[in-house]
PDB file of C-alpha atoms in Angstrom:
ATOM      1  CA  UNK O   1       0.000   0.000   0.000  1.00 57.00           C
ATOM      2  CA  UNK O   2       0.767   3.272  -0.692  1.00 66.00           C
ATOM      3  CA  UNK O   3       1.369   5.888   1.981  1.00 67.00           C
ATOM      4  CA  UNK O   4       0.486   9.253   1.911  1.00 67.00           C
ATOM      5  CA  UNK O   5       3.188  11.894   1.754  1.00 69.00           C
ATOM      6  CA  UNK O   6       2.512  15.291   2.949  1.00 65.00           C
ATOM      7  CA  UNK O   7       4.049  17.843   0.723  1.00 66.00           C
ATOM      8  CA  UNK O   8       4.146  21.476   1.840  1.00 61.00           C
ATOM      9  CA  UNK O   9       4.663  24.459  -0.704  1.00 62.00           C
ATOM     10  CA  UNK O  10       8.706  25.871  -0.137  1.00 61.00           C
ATOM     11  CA  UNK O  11       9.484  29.399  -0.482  1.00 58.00           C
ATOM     12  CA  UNK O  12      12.390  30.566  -2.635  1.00 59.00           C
ATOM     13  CA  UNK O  13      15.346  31.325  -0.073  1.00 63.00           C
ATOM     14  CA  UNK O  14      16.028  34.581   0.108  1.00 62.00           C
ATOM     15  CA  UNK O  15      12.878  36.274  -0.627  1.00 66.00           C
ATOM     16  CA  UNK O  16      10.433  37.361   1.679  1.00 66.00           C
ATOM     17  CA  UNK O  17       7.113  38.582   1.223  1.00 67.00           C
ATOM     18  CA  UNK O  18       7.109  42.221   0.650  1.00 69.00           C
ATOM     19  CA  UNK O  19       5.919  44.589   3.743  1.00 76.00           C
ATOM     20  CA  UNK O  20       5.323  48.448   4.020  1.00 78.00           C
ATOM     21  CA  UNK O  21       5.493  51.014   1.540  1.00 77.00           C
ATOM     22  CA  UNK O  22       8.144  51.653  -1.479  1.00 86.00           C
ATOM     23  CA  UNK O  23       9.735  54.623  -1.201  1.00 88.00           C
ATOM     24  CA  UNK O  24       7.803  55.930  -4.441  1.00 89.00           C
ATOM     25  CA  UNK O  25       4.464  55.193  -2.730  1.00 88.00           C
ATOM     26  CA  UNK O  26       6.230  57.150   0.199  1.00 89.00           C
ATOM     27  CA  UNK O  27       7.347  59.815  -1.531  1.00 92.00           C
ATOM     28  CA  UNK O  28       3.580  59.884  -3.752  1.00 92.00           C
ATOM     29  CA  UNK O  29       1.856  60.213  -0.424  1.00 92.00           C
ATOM     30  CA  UNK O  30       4.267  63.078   0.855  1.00 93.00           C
ATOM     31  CA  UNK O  31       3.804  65.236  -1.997  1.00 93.00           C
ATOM     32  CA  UNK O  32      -0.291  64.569  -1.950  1.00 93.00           C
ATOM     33  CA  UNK O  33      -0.215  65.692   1.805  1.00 91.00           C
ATOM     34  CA  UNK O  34       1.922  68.759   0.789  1.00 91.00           C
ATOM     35  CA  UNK O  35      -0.262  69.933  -1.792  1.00 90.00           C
ATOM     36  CA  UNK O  36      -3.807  69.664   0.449  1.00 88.00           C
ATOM     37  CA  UNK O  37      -1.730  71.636   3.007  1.00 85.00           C
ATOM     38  CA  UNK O  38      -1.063  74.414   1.145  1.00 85.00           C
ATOM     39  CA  UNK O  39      -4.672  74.672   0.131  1.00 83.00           C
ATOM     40  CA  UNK O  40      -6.193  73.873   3.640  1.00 78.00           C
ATOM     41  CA  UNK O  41      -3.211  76.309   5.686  1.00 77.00           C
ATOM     42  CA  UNK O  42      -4.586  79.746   3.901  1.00 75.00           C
ATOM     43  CA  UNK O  43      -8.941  78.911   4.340  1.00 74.00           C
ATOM     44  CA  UNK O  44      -7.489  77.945   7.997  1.00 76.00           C
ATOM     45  CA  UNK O  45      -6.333  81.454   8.482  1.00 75.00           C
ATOM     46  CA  UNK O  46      -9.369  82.592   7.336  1.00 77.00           C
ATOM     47  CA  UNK O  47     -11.702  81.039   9.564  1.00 78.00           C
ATOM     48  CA  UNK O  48      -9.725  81.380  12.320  1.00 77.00           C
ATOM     49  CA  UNK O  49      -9.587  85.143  11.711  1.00 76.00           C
ATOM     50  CA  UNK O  50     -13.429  85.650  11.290  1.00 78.00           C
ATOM     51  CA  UNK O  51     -13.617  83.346  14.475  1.00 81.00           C
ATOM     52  CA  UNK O  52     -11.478  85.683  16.401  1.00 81.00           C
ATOM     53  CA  UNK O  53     -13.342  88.934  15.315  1.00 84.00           C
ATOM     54  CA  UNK O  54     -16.692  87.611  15.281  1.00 87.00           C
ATOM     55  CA  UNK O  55     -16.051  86.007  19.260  1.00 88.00           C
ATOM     56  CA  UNK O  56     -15.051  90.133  20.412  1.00 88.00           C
ATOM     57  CA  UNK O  57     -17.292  91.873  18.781  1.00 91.00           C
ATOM     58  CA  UNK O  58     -20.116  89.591  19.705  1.00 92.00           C
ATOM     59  CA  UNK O  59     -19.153  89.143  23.447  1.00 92.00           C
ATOM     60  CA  UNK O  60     -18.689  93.258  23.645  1.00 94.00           C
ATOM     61  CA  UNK O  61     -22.134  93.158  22.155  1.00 94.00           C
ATOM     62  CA  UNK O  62     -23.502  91.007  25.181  1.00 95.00           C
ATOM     63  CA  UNK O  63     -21.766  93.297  27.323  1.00 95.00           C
ATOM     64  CA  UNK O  64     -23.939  96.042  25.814  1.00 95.00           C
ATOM     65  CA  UNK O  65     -26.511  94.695  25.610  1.00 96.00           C
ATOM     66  CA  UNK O  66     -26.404  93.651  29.547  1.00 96.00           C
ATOM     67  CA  UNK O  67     -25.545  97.353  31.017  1.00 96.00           C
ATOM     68  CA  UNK O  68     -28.855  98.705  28.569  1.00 96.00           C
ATOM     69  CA  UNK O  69     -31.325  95.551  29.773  1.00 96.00           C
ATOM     70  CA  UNK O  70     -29.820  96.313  33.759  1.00 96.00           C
ATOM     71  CA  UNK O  71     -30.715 100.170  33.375  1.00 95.00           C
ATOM     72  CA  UNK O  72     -33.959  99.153  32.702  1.00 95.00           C
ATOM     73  CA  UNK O  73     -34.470  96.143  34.708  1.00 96.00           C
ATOM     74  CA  UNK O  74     -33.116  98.171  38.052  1.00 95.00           C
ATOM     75  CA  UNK O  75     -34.411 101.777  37.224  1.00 95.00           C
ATOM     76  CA  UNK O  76     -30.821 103.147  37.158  1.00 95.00           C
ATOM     77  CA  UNK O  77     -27.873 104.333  35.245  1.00 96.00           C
ATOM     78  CA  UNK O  78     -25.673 101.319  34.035  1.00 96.00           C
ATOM     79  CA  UNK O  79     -22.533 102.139  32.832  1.00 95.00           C
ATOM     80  CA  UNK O  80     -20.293  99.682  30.596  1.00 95.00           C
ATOM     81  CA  UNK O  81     -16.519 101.439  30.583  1.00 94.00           C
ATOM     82  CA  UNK O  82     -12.605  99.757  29.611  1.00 92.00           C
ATOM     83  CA  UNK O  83     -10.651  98.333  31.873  1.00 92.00           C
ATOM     84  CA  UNK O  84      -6.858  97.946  31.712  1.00 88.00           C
ATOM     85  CA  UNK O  85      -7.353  95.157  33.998  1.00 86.00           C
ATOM     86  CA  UNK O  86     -10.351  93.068  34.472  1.00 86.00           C
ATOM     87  CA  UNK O  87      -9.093  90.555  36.642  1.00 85.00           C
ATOM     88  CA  UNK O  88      -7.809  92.998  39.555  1.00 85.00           C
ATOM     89  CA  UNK O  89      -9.506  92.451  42.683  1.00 84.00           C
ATOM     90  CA  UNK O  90     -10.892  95.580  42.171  1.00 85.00           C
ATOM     91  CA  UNK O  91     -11.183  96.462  39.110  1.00 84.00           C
ATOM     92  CA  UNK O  92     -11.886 100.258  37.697  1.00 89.00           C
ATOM     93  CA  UNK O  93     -12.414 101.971  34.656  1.00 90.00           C
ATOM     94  CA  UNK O  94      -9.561 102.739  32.555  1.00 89.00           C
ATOM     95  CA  UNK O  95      -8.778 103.503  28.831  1.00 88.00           C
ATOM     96  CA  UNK O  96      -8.179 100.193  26.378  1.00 87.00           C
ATOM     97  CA  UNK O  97     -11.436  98.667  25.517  1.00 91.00           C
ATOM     98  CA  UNK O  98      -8.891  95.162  24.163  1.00 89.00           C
ATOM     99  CA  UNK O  99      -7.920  94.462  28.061  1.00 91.00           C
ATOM    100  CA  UNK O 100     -11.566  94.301  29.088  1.00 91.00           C
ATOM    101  CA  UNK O 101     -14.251  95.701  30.355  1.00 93.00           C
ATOM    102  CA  UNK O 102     -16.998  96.864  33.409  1.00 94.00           C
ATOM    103  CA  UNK O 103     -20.533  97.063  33.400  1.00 96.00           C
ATOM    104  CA  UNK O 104     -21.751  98.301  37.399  1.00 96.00           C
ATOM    105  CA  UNK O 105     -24.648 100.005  38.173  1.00 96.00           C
ATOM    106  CA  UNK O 106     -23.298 104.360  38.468  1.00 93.00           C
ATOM    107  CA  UNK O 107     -25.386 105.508  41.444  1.00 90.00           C
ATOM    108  CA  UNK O 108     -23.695 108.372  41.636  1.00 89.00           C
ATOM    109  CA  UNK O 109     -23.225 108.575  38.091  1.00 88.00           C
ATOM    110  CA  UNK O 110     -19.370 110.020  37.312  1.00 89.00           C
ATOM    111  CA  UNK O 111     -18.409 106.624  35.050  1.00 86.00           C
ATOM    112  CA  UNK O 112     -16.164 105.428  37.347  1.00 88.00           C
ATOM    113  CA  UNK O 113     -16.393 102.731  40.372  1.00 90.00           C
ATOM    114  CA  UNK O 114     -17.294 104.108  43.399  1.00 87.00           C
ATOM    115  CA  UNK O 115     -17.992 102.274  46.547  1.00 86.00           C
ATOM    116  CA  UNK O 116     -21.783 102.195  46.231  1.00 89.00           C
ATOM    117  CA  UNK O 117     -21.711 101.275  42.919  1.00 91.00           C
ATOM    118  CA  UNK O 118     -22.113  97.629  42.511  1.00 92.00           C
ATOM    119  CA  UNK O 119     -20.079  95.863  39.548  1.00 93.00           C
ATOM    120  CA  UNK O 120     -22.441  93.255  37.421  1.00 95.00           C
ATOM    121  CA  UNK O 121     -19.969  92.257  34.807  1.00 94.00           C
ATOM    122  CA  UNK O 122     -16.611  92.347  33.867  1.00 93.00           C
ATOM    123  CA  UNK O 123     -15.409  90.632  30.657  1.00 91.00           C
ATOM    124  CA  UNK O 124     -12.685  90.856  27.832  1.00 88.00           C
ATOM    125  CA  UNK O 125     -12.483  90.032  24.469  1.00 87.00           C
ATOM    126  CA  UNK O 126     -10.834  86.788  23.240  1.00 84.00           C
ATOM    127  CA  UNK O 127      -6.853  87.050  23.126  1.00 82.00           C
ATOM    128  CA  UNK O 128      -7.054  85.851  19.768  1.00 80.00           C
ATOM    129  CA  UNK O 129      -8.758  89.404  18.348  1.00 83.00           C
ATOM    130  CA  UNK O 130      -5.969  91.877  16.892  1.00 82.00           C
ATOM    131  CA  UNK O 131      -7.578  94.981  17.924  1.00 85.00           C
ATOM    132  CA  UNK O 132     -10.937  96.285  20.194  1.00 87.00           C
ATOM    133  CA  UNK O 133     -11.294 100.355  19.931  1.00 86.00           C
ATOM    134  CA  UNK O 134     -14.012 102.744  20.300  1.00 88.00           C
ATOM    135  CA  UNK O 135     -13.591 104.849  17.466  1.00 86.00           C
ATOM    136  CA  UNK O 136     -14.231 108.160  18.856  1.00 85.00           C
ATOM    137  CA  UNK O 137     -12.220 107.117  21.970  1.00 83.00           C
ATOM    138  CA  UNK O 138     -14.823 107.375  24.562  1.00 87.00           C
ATOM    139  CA  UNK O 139     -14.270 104.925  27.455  1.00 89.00           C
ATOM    140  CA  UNK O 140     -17.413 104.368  28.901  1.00 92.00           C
ATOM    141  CA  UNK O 141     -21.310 104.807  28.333  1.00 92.00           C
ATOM    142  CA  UNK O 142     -23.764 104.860  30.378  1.00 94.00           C
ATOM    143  CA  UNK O 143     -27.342 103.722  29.823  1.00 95.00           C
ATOM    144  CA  UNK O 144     -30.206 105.655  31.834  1.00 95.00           C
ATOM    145  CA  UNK O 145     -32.820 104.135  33.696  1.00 93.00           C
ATOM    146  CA  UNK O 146     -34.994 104.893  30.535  1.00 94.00           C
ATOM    147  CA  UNK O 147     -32.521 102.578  28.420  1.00 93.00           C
ATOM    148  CA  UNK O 148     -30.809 105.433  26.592  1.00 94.00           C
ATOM    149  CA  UNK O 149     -27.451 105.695  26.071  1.00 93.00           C
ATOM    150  CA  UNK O 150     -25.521 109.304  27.180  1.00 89.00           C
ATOM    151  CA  UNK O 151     -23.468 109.081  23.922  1.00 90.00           C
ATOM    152  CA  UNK O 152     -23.416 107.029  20.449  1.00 91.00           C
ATOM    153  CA  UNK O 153     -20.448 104.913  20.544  1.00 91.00           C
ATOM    154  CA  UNK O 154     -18.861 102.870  17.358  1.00 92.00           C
ATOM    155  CA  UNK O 155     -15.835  99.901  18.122  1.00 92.00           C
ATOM    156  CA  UNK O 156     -14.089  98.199  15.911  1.00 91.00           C
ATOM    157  CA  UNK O 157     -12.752  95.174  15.970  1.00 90.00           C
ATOM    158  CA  UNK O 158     -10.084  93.579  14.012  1.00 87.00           C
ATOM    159  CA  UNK O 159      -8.407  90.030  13.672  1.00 85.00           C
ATOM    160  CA  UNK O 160      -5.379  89.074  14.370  1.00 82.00           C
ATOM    161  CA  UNK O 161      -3.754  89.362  11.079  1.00 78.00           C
ATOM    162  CA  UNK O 162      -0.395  90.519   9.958  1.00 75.00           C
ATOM    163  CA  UNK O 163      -1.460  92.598   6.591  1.00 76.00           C
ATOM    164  CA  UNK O 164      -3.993  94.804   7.362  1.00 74.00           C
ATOM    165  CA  UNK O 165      -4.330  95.032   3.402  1.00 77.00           C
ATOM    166  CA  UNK O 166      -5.158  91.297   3.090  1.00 79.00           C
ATOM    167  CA  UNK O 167      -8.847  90.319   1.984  1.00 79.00           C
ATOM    168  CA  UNK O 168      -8.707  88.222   4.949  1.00 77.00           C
ATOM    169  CA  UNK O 169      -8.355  91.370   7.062  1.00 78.00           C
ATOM    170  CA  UNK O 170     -10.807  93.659   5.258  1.00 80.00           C
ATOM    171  CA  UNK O 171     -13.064  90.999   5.105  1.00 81.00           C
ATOM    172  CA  UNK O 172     -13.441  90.588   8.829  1.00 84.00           C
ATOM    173  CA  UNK O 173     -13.461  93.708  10.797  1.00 88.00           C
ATOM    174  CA  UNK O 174     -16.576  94.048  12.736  1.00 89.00           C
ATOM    175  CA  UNK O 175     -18.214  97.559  13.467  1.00 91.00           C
ATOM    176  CA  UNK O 176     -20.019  97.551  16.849  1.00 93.00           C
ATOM    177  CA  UNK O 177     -22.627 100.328  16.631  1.00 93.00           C
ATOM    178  CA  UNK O 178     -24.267 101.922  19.660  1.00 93.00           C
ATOM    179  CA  UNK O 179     -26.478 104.267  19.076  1.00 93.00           C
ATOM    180  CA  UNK O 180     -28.833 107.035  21.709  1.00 92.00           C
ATOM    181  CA  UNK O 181     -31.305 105.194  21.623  1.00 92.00           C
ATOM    182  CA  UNK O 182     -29.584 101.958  22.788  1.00 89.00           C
ATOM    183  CA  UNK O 183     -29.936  99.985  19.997  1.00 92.00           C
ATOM    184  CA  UNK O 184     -26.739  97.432  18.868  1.00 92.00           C
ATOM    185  CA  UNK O 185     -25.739  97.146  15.213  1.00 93.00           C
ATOM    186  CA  UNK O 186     -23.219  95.161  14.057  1.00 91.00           C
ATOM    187  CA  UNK O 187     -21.745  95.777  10.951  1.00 91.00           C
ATOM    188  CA  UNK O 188     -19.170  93.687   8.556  1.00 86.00           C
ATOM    189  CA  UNK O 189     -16.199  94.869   6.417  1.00 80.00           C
ATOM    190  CA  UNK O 190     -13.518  97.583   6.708  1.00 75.00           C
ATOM    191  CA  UNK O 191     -15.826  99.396   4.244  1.00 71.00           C
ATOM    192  CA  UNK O 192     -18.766  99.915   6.718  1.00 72.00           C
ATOM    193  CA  UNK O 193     -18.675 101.767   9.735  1.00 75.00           C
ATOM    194  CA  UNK O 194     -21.099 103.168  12.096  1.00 78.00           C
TER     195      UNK O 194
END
């Protein structure tokens, strides 16, 4: 009788079965990566910039719109005013709207924190913005129990972008617009303004 043999396939010495990439396929793959970076890197900058602009000018906005709704909801002057430092213990109304700013309830009504007055809010814009200014350089407004504002104000912010001439920069500058009678327009493009 015949036995059965078991035969089993043999590899070629020497050769073994290929793993990982070539360096072609490598090298393919690199320059694919490179080119969807240099498309994605420049929209990036974009959005991050209209992020940035949008996030201050809407967060001032709240801030607004806070000291006016407070004026009316207590019966008193609100005033919203910069701060060079909002996270003092005790903070007090200063000059650069991009540090920050106060909204307290003026009792005695000079814009500036007194020791009856009684601080609701203090905020800042997101460290991210290039620039927060009131145009006309006021540094504070104050809202009377009525809901009117003493004085129109316009801000601007602006991203955080190098050249000011870019689209990317033109495209985003927000125009915060307060005017007497309280109302809150915001307004797109370095064309627009208040």
């Amino acid at each position: 009788m015949f036995a059965p043999t078991l035969t089993f396939p043999t590899r070629a010495r020497g050769l073994a079965p290929q793993r990982g990439l070539t360096l072609v396929e490598l090298m393919v793959t690199l320059a694919v990566a490179a080119i969807l970076a240099m498309v994605a890197v420049p929209s990036m900058q974009s959005f991050l910039a209209a992020r940035s602009s949008a996030g201050g000018a809407d967060q001032l906005m709240q801030a607004i719109r806070l000291a006016r709704s407070e004026s009316l909801k207590r019966l008193a002057p609100v005033t919203i005013c910069a701060t060079s430092d909002p996270n003092a213990a005790s903070p007090d109304c200063g000059e650069d709207w991009k540090s920050g700013w106060l909204v307290f309830v003026d009792t005695d009504r000079d814009a500036t924190v007194g020791a009856n007055d009684i601080v609701l809010k203090v905020g800042a814009p997101p460290a991210s913005i290039g620039g927060l200014a009131e145009d006309g350089g006021a540094a504070s407004v104050t809202f009377e129990a009525n809901g009117l504002a003493g004085n129109a104000m316009a801000f601007t912010v602006t991203p955080n972008v190098s050249d000011t001439s870019s689209s990317t920069y033109t495209a985003n500058v927000q125009h915060v617009c307060v005017t007497v009678a309280g109302q809150i327009q915001l307004k797109k493009g370095s064309g627009s303004s208040c």
